[in-house]
PDB file of C-alpha atoms in Angstrom:
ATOM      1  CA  UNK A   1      71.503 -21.721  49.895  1.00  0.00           C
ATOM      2  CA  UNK A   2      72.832 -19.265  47.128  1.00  0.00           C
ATOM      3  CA  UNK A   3      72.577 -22.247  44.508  1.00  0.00           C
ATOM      4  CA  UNK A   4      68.949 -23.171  45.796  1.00  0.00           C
ATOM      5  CA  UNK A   5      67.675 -19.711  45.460  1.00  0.00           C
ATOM      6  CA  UNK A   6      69.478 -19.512  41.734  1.00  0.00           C
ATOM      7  CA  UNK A   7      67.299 -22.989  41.170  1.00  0.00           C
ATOM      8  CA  UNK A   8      64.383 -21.524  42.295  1.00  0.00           C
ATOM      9  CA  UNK A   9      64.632 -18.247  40.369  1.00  0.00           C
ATOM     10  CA  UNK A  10      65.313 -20.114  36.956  1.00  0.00           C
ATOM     11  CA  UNK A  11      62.451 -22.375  37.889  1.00  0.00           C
ATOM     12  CA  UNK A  12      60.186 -19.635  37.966  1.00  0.00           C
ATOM     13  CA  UNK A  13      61.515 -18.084  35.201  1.00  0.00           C
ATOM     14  CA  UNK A  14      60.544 -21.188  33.377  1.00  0.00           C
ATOM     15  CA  UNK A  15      57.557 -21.379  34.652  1.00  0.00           C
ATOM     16  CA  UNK A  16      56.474 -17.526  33.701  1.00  0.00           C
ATOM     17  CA  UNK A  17      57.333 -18.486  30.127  1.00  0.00           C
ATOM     18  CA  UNK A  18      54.796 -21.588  30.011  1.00  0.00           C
ATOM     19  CA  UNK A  19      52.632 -19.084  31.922  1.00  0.00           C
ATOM     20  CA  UNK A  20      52.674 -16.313  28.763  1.00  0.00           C
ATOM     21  CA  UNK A  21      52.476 -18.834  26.090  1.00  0.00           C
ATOM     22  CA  UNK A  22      49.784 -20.491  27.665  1.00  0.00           C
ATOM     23  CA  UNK A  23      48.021 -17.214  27.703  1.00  0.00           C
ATOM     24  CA  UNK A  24      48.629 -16.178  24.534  1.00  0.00           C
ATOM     25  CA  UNK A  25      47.312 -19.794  23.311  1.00  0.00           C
ATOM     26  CA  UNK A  26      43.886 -19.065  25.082  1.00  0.00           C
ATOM     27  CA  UNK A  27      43.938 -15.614  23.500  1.00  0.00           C
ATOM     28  CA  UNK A  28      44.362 -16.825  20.025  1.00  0.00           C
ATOM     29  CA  UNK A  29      41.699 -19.649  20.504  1.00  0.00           C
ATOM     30  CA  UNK A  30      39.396 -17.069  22.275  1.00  0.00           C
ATOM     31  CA  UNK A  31      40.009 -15.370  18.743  1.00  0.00           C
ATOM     32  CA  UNK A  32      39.284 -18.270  16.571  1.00  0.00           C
ATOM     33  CA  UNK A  33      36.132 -19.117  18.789  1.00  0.00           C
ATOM     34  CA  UNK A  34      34.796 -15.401  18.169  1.00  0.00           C
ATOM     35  CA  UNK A  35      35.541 -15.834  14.230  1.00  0.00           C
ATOM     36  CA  UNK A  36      34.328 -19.392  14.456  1.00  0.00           C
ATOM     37  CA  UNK A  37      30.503 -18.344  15.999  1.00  0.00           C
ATOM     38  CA  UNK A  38      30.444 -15.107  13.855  1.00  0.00           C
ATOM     39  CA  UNK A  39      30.330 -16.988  10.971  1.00  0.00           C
ATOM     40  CA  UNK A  40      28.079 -19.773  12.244  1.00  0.00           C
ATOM     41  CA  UNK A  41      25.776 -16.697  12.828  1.00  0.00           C
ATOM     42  CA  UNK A  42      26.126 -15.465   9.285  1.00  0.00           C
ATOM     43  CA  UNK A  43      25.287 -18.497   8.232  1.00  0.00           C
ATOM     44  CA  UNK A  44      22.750 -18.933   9.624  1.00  0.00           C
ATOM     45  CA  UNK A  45      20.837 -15.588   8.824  1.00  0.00           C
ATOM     46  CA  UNK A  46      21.827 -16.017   5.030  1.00  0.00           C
ATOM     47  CA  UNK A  47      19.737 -19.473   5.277  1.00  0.00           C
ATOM     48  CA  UNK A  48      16.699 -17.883   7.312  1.00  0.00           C
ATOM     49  CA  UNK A  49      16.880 -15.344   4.154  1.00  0.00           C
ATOM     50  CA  UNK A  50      17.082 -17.926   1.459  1.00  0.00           C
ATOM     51  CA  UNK A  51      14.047 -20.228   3.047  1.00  0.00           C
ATOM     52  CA  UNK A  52      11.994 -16.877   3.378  1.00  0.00           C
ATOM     53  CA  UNK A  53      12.469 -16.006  -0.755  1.00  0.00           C
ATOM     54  CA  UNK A  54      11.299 -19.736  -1.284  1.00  0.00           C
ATOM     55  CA  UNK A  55       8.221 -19.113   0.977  1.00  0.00           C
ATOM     56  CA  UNK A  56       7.293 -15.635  -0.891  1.00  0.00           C
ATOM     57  CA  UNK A  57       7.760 -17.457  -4.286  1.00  0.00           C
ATOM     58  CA  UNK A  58       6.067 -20.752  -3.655  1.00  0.00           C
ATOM     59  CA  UNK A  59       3.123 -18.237  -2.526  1.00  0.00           C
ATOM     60  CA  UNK A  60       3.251 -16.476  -5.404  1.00  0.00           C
ATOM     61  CA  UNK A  61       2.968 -19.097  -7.837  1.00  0.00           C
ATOM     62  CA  UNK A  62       0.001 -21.015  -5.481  1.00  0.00           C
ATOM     63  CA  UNK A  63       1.859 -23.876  -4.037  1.00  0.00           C
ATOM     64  CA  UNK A  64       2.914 -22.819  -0.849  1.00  0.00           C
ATOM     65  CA  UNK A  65       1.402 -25.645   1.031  1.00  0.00           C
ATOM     66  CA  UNK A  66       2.362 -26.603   4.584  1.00  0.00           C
ATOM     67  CA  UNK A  67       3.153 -30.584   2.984  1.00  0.00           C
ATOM     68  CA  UNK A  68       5.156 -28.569  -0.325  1.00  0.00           C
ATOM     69  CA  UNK A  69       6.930 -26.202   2.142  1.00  0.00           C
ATOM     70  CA  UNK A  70       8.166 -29.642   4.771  1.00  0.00           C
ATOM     71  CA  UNK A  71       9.128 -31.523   1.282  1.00  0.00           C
ATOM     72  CA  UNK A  72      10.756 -29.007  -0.111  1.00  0.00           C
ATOM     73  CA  UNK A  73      12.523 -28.137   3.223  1.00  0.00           C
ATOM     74  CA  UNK A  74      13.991 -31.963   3.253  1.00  0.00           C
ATOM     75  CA  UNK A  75      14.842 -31.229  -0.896  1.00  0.00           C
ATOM     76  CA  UNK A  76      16.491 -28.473  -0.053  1.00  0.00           C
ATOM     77  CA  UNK A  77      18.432 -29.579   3.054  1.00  0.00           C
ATOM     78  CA  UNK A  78      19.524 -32.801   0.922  1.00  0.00           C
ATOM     79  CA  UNK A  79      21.639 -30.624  -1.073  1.00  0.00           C
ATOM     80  CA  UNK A  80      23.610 -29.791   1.451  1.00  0.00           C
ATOM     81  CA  UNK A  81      25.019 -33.073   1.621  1.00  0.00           C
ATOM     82  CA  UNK A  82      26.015 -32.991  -2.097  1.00  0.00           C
ATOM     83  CA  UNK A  83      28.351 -30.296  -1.106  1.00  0.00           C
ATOM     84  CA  UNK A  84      25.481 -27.053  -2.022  1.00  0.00           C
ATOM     85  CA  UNK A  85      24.873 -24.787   0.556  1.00  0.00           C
ATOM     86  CA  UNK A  86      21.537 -25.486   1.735  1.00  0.00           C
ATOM     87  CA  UNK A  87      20.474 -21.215   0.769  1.00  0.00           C
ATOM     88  CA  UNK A  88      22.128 -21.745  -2.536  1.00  0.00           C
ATOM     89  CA  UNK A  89      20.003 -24.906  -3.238  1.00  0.00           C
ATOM     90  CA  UNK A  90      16.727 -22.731  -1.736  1.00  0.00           C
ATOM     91  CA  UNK A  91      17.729 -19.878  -3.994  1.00  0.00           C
ATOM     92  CA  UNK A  92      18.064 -22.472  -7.235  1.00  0.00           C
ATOM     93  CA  UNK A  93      14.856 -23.779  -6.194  1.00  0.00           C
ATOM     94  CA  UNK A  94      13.177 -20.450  -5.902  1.00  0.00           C
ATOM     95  CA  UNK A  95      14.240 -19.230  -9.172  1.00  0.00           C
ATOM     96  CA  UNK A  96      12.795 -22.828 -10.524  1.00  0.00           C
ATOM     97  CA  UNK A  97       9.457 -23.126  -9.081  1.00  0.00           C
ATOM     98  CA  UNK A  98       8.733 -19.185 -10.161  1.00  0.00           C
ATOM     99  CA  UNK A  99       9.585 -20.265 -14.312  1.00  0.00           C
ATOM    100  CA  UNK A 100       7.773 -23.134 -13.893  1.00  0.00           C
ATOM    101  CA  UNK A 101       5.133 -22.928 -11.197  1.00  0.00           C
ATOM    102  CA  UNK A 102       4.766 -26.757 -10.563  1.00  0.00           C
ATOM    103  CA  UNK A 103       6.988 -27.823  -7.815  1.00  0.00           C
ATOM    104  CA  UNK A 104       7.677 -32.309  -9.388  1.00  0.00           C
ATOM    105  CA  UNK A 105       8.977 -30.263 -12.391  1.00  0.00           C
ATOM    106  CA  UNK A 106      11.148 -28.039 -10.153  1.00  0.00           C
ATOM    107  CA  UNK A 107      12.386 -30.791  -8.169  1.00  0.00           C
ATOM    108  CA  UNK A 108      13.506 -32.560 -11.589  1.00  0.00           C
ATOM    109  CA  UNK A 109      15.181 -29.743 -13.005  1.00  0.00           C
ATOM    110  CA  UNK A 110      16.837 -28.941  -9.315  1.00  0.00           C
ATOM    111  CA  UNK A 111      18.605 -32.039  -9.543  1.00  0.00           C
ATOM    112  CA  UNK A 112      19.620 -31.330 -13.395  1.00  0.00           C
ATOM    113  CA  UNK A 113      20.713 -27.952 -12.509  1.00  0.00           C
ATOM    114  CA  UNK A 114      22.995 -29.975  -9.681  1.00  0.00           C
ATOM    115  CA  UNK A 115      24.304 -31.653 -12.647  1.00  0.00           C
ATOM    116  CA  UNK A 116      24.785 -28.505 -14.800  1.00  0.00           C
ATOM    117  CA  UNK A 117      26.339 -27.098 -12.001  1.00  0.00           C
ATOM    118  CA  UNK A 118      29.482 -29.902 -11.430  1.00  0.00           C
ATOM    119  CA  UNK A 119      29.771 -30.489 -15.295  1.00  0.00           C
ATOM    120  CA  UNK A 120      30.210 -26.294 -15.752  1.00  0.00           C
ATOM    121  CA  UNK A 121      31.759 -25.861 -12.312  1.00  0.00           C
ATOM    122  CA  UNK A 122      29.127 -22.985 -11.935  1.00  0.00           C
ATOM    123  CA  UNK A 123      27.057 -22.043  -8.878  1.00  0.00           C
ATOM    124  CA  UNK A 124      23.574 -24.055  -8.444  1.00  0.00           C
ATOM    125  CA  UNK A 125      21.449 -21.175  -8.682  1.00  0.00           C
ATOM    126  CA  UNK A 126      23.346 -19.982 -11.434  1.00  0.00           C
ATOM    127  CA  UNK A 127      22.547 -23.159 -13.369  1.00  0.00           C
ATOM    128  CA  UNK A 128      18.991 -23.112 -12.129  1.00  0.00           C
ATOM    129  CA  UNK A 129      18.548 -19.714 -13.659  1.00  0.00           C
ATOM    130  CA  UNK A 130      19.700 -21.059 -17.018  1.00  0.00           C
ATOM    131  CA  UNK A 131      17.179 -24.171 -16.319  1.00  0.00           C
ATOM    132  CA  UNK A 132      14.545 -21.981 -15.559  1.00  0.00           C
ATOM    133  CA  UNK A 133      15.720 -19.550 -18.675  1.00  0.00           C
ATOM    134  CA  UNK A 134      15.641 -22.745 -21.031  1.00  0.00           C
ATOM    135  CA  UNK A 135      12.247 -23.661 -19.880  1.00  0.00           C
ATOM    136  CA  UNK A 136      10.990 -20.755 -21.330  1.00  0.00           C
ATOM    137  CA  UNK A 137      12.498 -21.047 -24.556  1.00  0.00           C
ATOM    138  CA  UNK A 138      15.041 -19.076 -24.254  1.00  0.00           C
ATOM    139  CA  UNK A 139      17.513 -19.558 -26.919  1.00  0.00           C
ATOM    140  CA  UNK A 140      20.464 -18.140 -25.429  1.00  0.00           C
ATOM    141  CA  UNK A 141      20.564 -20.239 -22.142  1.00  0.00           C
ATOM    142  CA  UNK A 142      20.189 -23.159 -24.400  1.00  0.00           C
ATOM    143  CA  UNK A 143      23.533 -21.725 -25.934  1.00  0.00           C
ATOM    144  CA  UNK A 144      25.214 -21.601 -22.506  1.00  0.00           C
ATOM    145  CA  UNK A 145      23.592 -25.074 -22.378  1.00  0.00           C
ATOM    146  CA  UNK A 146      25.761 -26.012 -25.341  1.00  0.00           C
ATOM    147  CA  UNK A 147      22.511 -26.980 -27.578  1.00  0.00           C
ATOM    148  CA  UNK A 148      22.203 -25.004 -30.951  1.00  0.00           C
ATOM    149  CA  UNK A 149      18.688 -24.893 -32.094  1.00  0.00           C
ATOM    150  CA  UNK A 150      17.917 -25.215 -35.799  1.00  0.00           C
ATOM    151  CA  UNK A 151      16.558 -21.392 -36.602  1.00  0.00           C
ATOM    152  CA  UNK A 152      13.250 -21.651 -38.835  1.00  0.00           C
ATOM    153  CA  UNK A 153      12.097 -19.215 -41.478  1.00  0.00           C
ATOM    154  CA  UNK A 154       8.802 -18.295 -41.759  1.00  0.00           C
TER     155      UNK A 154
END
């Protein structure tokens, strides 16, 4: 009877260890949950932000049309499958369609700034500010470009 009661204590013994690791387990994936939705929310927030920037400045330049904003949307949205954060690409855009205030020549120069973006290894709405600089004329973002312009004496 000794020897079954010996059994039975090591048993449970055993079976308070599995217990405690267990629970530990669930603690750390409670954790990683918490962590996990927290930045979902972020996320999330930072993207409400972005879309509302590229609602103020499509308004501001007079193209803020409820067929521009739902094409634009899908644009935008696309570029998150190319491995750009669906903000970033609103921000780019943003920063585009205020330099050149027609959204076909945005969308063109989004998907060069894409471009500029993997060749440089740069952020997209870093490159789009350099489109949208170089659009302008701006000599020195056609520097960062890599183009030298011929300078002309008058």
């Amino acid at each position: 009877m000794e020897a079954q009661a010996i059994k039975t204590g090591r048993a449970l013994t055993t079976m308070n260890k599995v217990v405690i690791v267990g629970t530990k387990a669930l603690k750390v994936m409670g954790v990683a949950f918490a962590a996990f939705a927290a930045i979902g929310v972020k996320e999330v927030i930072q993207l409400e932000k972005a879309f509302t920037r590229l609602g103020q400045s499509l308004a501001a330049v007079g193209v803020s049309t409820a067929k521009n904003r739902e094409e634009i949307a899908k644009l935008v949205d696309s570029y998150e499958g190319l491995g750009f954060g669906a903000d970033k690409a609103a921000d780019a855009y943003s920063s585009l369609i205020i330099a050149t205030g027609d959204v076909e020549k945005s969308n063109r120069l989004l998907a060069i700034s894409a471009d500029l973006a993997r060749f440089k290894q740069m952020g997209l709405d870093e490159a789009a500010r350099t489109m949208a600089k170089a659009t302008q004329g701006s000599a020195r973002a056609f520097k960062e470009l890599g183009v030298t312009l011929a300078t002309t004496k008058s």
